[in-house]
Coordinates of C-alpha atoms and ligand atoms in Angstrom, one line a residue:
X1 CA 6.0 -25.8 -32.0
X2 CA 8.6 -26.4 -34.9
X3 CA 5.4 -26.0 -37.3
X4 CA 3.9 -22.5 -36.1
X5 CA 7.4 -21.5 -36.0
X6 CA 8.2 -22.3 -39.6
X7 CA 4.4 -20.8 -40.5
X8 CA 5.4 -17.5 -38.6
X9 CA 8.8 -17.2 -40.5
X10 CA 7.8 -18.5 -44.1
X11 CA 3.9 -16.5 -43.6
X12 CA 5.6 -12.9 -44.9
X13 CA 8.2 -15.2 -47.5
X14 CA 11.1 -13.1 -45.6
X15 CA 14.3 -15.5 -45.1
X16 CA 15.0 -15.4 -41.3
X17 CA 18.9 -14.9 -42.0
X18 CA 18.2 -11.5 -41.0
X19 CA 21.9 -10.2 -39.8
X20 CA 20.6 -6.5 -38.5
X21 CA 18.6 -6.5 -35.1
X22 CA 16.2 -3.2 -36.8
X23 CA 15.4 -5.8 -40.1
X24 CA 14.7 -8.7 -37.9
X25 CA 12.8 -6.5 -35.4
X26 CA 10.6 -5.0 -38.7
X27 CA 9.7 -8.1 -40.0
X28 CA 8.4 -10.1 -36.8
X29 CA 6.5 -6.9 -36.4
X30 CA 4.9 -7.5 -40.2
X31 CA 4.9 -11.6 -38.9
X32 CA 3.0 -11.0 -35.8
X33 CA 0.5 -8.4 -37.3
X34 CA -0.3 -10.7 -40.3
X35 CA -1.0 -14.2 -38.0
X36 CA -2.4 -12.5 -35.2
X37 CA -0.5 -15.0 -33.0
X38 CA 0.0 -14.0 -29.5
X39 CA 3.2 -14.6 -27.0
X40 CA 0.8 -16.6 -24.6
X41 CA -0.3 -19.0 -27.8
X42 CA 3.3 -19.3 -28.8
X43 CA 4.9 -19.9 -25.2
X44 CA 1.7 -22.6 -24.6
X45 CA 2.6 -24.1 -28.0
X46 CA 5.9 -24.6 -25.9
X47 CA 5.0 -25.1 -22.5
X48 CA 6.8 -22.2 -21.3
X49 CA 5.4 -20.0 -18.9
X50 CA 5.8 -16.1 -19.6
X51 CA 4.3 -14.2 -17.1
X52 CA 3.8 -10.3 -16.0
X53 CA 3.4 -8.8 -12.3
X54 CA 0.0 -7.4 -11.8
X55 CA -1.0 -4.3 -9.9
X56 CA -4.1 -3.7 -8.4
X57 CA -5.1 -0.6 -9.3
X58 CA -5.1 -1.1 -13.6
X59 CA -6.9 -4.2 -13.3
X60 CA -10.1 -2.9 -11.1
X61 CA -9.7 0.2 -13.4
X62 CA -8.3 -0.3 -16.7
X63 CA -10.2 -2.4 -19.4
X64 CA -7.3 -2.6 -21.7
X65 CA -4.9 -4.0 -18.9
X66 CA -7.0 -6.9 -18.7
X67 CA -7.2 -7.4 -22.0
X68 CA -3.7 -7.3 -23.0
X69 CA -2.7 -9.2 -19.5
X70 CA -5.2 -12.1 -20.7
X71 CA -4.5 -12.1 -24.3
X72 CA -0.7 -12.2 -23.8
X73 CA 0.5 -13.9 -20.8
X74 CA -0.2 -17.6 -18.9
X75 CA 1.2 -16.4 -15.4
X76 CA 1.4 -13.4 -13.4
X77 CA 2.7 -12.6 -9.8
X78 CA 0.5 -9.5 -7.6
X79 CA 3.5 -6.8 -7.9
X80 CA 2.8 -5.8 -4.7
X81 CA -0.9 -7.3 -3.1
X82 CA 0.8 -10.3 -1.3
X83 CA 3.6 -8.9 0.9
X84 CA 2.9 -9.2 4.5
X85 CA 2.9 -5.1 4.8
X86 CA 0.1 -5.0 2.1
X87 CA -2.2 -7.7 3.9
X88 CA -1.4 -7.5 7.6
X89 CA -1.7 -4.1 8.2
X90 CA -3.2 -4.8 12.2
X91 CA -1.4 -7.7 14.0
X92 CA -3.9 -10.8 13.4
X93 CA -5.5 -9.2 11.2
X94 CA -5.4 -9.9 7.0
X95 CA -7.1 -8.3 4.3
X96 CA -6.9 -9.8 1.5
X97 CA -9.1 -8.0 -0.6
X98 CA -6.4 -7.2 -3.5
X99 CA -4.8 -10.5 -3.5
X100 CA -7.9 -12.4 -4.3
X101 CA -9.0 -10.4 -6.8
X102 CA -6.0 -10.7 -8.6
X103 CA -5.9 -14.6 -8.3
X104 CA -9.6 -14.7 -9.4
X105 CA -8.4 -13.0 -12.5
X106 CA -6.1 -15.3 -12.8
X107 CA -8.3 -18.1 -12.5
X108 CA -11.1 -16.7 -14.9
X109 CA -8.1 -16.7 -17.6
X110 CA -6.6 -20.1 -16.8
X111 CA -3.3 -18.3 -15.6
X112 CA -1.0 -19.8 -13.1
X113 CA 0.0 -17.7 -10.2
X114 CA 3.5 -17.2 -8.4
X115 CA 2.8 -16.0 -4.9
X116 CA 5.3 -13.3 -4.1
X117 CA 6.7 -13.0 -1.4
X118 CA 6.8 -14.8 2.2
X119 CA 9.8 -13.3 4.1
X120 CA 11.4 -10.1 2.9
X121 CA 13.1 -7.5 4.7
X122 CA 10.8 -4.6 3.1
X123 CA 7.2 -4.4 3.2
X124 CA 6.9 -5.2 6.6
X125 CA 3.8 -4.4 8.6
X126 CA 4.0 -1.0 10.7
X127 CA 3.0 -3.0 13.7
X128 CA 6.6 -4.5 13.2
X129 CA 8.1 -0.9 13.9
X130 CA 9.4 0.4 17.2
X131 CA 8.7 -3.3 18.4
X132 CA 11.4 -5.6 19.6
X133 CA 10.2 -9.1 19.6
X134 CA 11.6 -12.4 21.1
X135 CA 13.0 -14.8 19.0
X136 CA 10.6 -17.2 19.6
X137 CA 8.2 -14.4 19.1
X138 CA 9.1 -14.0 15.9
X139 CA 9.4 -17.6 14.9
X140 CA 5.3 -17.5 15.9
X141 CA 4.6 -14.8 13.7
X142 CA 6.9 -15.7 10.8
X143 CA 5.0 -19.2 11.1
X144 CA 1.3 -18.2 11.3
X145 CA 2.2 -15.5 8.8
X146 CA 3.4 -18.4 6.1
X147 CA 0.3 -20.8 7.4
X148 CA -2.1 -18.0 6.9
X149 CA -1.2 -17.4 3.1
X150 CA 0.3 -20.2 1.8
X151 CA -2.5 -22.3 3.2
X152 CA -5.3 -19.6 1.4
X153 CA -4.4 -20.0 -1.9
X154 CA -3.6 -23.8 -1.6
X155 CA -4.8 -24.8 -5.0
X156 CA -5.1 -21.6 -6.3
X157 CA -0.8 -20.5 -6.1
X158 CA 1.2 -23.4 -6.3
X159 CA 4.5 -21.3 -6.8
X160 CA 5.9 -19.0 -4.3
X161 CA 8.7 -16.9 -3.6
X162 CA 9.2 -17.8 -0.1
X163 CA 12.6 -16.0 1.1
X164 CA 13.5 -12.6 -1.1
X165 CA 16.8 -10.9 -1.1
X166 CA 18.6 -12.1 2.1
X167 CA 22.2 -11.7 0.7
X168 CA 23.9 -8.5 0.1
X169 CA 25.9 -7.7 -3.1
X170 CA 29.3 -9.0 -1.1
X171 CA 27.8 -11.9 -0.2
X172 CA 27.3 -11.7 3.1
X173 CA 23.8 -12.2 4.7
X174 CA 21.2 -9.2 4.9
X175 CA 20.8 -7.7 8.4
X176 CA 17.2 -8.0 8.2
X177 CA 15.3 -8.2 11.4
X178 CA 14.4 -11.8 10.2
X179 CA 18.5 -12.7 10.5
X180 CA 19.3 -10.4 13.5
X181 CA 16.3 -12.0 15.6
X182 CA 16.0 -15.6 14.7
X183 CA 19.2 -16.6 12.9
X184 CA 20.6 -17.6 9.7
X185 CA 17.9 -20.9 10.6
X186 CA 14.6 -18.3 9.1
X187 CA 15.4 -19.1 5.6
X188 CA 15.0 -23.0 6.5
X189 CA 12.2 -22.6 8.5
X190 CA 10.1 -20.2 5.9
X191 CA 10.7 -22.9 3.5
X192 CA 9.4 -25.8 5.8
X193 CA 6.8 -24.3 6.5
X194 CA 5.6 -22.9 3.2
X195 CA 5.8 -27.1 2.3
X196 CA 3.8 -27.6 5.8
X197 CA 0.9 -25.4 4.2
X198 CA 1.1 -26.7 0.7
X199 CA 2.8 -29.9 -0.2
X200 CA 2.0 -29.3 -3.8
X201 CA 3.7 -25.8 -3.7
X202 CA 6.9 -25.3 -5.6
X203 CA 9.0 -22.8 -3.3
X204 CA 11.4 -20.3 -4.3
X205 CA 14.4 -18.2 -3.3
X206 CA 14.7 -15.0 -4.7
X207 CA 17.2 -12.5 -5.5
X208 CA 18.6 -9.4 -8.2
X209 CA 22.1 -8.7 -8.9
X210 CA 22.7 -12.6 -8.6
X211 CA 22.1 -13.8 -12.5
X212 CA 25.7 -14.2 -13.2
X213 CA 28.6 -15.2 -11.2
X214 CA 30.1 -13.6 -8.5
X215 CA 30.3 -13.0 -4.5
X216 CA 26.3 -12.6 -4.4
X217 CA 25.6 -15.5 -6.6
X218 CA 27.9 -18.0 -4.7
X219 CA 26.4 -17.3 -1.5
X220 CA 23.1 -18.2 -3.1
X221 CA 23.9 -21.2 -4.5
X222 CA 26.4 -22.3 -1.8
X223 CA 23.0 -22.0 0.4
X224 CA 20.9 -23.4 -1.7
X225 CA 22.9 -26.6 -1.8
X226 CA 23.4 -27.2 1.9
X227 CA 19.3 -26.3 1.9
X228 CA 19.3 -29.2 -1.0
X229 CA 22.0 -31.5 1.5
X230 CA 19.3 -31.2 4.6
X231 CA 16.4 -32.3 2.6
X232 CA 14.6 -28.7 2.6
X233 CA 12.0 -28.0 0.6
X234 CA 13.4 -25.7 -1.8
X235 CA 12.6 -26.1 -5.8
X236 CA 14.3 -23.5 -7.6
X237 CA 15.9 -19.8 -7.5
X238 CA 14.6 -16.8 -8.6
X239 CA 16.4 -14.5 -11.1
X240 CA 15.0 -11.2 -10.3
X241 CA 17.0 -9.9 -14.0
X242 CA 16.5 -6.4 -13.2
X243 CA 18.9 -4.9 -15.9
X244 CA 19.7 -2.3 -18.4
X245 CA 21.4 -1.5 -22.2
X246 CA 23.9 0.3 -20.2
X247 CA 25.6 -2.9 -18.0
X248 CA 23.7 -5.9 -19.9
X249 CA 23.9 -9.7 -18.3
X250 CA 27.1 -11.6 -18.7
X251 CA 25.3 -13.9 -20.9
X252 CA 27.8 -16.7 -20.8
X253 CA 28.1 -16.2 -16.5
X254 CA 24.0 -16.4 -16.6
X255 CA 23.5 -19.6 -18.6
X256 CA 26.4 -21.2 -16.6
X257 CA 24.7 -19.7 -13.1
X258 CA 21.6 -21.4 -14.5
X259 CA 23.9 -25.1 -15.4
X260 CA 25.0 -25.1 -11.9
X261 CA 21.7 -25.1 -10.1
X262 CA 20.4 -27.8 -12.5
X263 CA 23.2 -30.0 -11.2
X264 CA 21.4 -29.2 -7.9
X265 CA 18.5 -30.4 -9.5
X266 CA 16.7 -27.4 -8.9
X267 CA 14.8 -24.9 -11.1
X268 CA 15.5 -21.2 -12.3
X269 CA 12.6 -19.0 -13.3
X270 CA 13.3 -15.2 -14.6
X271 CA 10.9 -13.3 -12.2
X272 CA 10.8 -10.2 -12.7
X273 CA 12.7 -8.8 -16.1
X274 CA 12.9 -5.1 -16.6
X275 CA 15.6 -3.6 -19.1
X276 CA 16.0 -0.1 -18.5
X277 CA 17.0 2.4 -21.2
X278 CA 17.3 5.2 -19.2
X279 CA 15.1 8.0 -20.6
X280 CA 12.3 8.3 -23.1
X281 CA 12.6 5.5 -26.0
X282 CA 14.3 5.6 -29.5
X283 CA 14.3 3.1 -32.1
X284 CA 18.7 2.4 -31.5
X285 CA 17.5 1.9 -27.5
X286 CA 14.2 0.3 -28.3
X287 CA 16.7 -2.5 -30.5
X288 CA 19.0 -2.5 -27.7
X289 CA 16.3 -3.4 -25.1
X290 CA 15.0 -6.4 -27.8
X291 CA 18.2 -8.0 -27.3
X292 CA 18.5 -8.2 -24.0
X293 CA 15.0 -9.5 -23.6
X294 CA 16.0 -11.6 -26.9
X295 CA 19.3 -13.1 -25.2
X296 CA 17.9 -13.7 -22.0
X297 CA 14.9 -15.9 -23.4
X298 CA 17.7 -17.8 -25.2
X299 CA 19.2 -18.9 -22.4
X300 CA 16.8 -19.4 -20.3
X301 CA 14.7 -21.5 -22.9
X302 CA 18.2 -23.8 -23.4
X303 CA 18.3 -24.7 -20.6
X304 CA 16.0 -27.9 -19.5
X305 CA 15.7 -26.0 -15.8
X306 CA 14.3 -22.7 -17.3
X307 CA 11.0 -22.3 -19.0
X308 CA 9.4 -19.2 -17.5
X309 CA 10.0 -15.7 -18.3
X310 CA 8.1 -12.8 -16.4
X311 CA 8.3 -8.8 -16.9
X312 CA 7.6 -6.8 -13.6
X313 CA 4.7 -4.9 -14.9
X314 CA 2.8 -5.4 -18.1
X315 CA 3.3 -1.7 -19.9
X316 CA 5.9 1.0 -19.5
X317 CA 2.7 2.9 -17.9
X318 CA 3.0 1.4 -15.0
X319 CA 6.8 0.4 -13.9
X320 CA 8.6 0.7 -10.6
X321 CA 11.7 2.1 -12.3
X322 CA 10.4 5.7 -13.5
X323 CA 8.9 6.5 -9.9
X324 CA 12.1 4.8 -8.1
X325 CA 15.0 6.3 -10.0
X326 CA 13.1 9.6 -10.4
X327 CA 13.6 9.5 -14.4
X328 CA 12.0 8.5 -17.4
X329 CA 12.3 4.9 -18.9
X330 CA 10.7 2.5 -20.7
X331 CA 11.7 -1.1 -19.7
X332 CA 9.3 -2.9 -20.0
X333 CA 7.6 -5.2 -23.3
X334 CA 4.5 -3.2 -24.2
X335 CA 4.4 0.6 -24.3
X336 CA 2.7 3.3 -22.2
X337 CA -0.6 2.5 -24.9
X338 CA -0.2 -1.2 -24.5
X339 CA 1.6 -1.2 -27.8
X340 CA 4.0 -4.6 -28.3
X341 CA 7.7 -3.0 -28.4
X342 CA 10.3 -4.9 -30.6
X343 CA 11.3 -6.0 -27.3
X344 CA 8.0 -8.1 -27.4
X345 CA 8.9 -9.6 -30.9
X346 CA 12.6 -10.4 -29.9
X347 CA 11.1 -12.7 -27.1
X348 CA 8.0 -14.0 -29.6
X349 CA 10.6 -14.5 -32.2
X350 CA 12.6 -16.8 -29.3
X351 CA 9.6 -18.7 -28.1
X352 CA 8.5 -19.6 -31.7
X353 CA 11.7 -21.5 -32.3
Ligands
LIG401 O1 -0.5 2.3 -3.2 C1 0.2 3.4 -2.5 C2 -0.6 4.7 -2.8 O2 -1.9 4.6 -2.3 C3 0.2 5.8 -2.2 O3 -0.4 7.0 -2.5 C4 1.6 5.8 -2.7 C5 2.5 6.9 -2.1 O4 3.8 6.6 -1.9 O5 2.2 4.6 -2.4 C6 1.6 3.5 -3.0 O6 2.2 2.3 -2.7 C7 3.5 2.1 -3.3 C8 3.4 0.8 -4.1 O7 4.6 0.5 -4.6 C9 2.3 0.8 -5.2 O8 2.7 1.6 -6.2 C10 4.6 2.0 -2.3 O9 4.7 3.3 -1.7 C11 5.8 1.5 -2.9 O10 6.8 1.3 -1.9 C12 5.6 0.3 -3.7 O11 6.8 -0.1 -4.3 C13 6.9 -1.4 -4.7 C14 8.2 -2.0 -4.1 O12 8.5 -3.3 -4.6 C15 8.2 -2.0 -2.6 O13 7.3 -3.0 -2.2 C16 6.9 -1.5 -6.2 O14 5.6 -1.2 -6.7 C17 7.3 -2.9 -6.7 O15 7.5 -2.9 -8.1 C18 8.6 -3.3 -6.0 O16 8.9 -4.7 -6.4 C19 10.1 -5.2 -6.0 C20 9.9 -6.7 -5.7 O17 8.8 -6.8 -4.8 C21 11.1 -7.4 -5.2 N1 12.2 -7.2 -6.1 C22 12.5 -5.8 -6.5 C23 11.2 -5.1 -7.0 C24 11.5 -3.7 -7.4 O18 11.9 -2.9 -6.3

């Protein structure tokens, strides 16, 4: 690790006392393009995990996607092909068509896979509208639903994302129909049985917003704990790290969010990392972006619970955020041609180390 890191910074003579971000940004650029080394042989060198969701559609069609999605990363997570609207689109009935081809990738390229996501309050079938069920109803369907996948890709995803985004930003619980039918007691349950199906599985809660410290944060790990106290299978949190240049992570709230759940012995993965810039990229916003990627590999590689880092999406070609917010961005590592953005050299720079 210390070795290729030394060969990367010594292979262009530069000194890495670098004090601008653009000098340091130009000269991993020059590093990279000279050794040919890639982020996924750096972050195997250190037995991180940097990872990139995956959509359907570029990897049955695109050539270069594939490429770039085997060349540079050692886990990915199906963007969109595991939630329960996607595959249950009939009651008791799955198609899971999109999902396995993505975890055959996967497994053709020695990649892990984190399974994303068991319980959410979006996504949900349309056999779940203008239904009311029982509780217990529910409890049946939430249950089978977890069996049914979990118990699939036993061997093939052994990381999930069991409960997603059940707090709101003050803290309080999400009214989703998961709380307002079965009680606070779903997040438990989804995580026994997720252990039921696969023993071997680590299991996840996961959440945005909640990366540094505050109302939202506190609930999450004030559950987490008391899931930790009554012996529930729960391995680590999720931090979703959906940000921007404009209202970048509280760095030092982060790395202490990250301390605390370690005391919980538990683990903290950075799930899905966008950094939006908020229209079409520059080189002063480009930089801006590298840092934030740059920081936040920092402090996750610190800590000893952190070692995985995954964008959500592979190229600015193909991210949520221009099609949500209705405007052009960029947030991502690698550019609407696949091109590696400094961005991709800030974190490569980081994982070198
Ligand atoms: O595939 C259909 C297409 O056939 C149809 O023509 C089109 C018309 O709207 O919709 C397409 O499906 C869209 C799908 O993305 C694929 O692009 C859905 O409408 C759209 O709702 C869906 O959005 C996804 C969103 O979750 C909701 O599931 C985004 O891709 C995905 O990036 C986003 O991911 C979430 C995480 O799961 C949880 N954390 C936040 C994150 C960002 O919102």
């Amino acid at each position: 690790m210390l070795v290729l890191s030394i060969f990367v910074y010594k292979y262009q003579g530069i000194s890495q006392e670098k004090s601008t971000i653009n000098e340091e940004v130009d000269y991993l650029v020059n590093a990279r393009s000279s050794t040919n080394v890639t982020l996924r042989q750096l972050a195997q060198k250190s037995q991180m995990k940097i990872g990139t969701s995956v959509l359907i559609e570029p990897l049955r069609k695109d050539a270069k996607y594939r490429e770039v999605l085997a060349r540079e990363f050692n886990t990915l997570t199906p963007e969109n092909a595991m939630k329960f609207g996607k595959l249950s689109q009939e009651r008791g009935n799955y198609n899971f068509a999109d999902a396995d081809d993505i975890v055959a990738f996967a497994q053709d390229h020695q990649m892990q896979v984190h399974g994303h996501t068991l319980v959410w309050y979006r996504n949900l079938p349309n056999w779940f509208k203008d239904r009311q069920f029982s509780r217990q109803e529910l409890m049946d369907i939430l249950q089978k639903h977890i069996y049914t996948v979990v118990g699939r890709y036993q061997g093939k995803v052994n990381s999930w994302d069991v409960v997603n985004e059940a707090v709101n930003k003050d803290g309080s619980f999400r009214d989703s129909i998961w709380l307002k039918t079965i009680g606070s007691e779903y997040i438990e349950m989804a995580f026994r049985w997720a252990h039921e199906a696969n023993p071997n599985a680590r299991l996840f809660y996961n959440d945005f917003e909640a990366e540094d410290l505050g109302k939202k944060s506190d609930t999450i790990y004030n559950l987490v704990k008391e899931l930790r106290r009554k012996n529930v299978p729960i391995h680590g949190v999720g931090f979703q790290m959906h940000t921007s240049i404009k209202k970048p992570p509280n760095y030092a709230e982060v790395a202490a969010n990250i301390r605390r759940l370690n005391e919980l012995k538990l683990e903290v993965k950075i799930t899905e990392m966008d950094v939006k810039i908020h229209n079409q990229p520059v080189a002063v916003t480009l930089a801006e972006q590298a840092k934030v990627y740059e920081n936040i590999t920092r402090i996750c590689l610190a800590a000893p619970n952190c070692n995985t880092l995954t964008t959500w999406g592979l190229s600015d070609r193909f991210s949520w955020i221009p099609i949500f917010y209705k405007s052009p961005d960029a947030p991502l590592l690698f550019d609407q041609n696949y091109q590696p953005k400094p961005a991709y050299y800030a974190v490569a720079k980081i994982v070198a180390r």
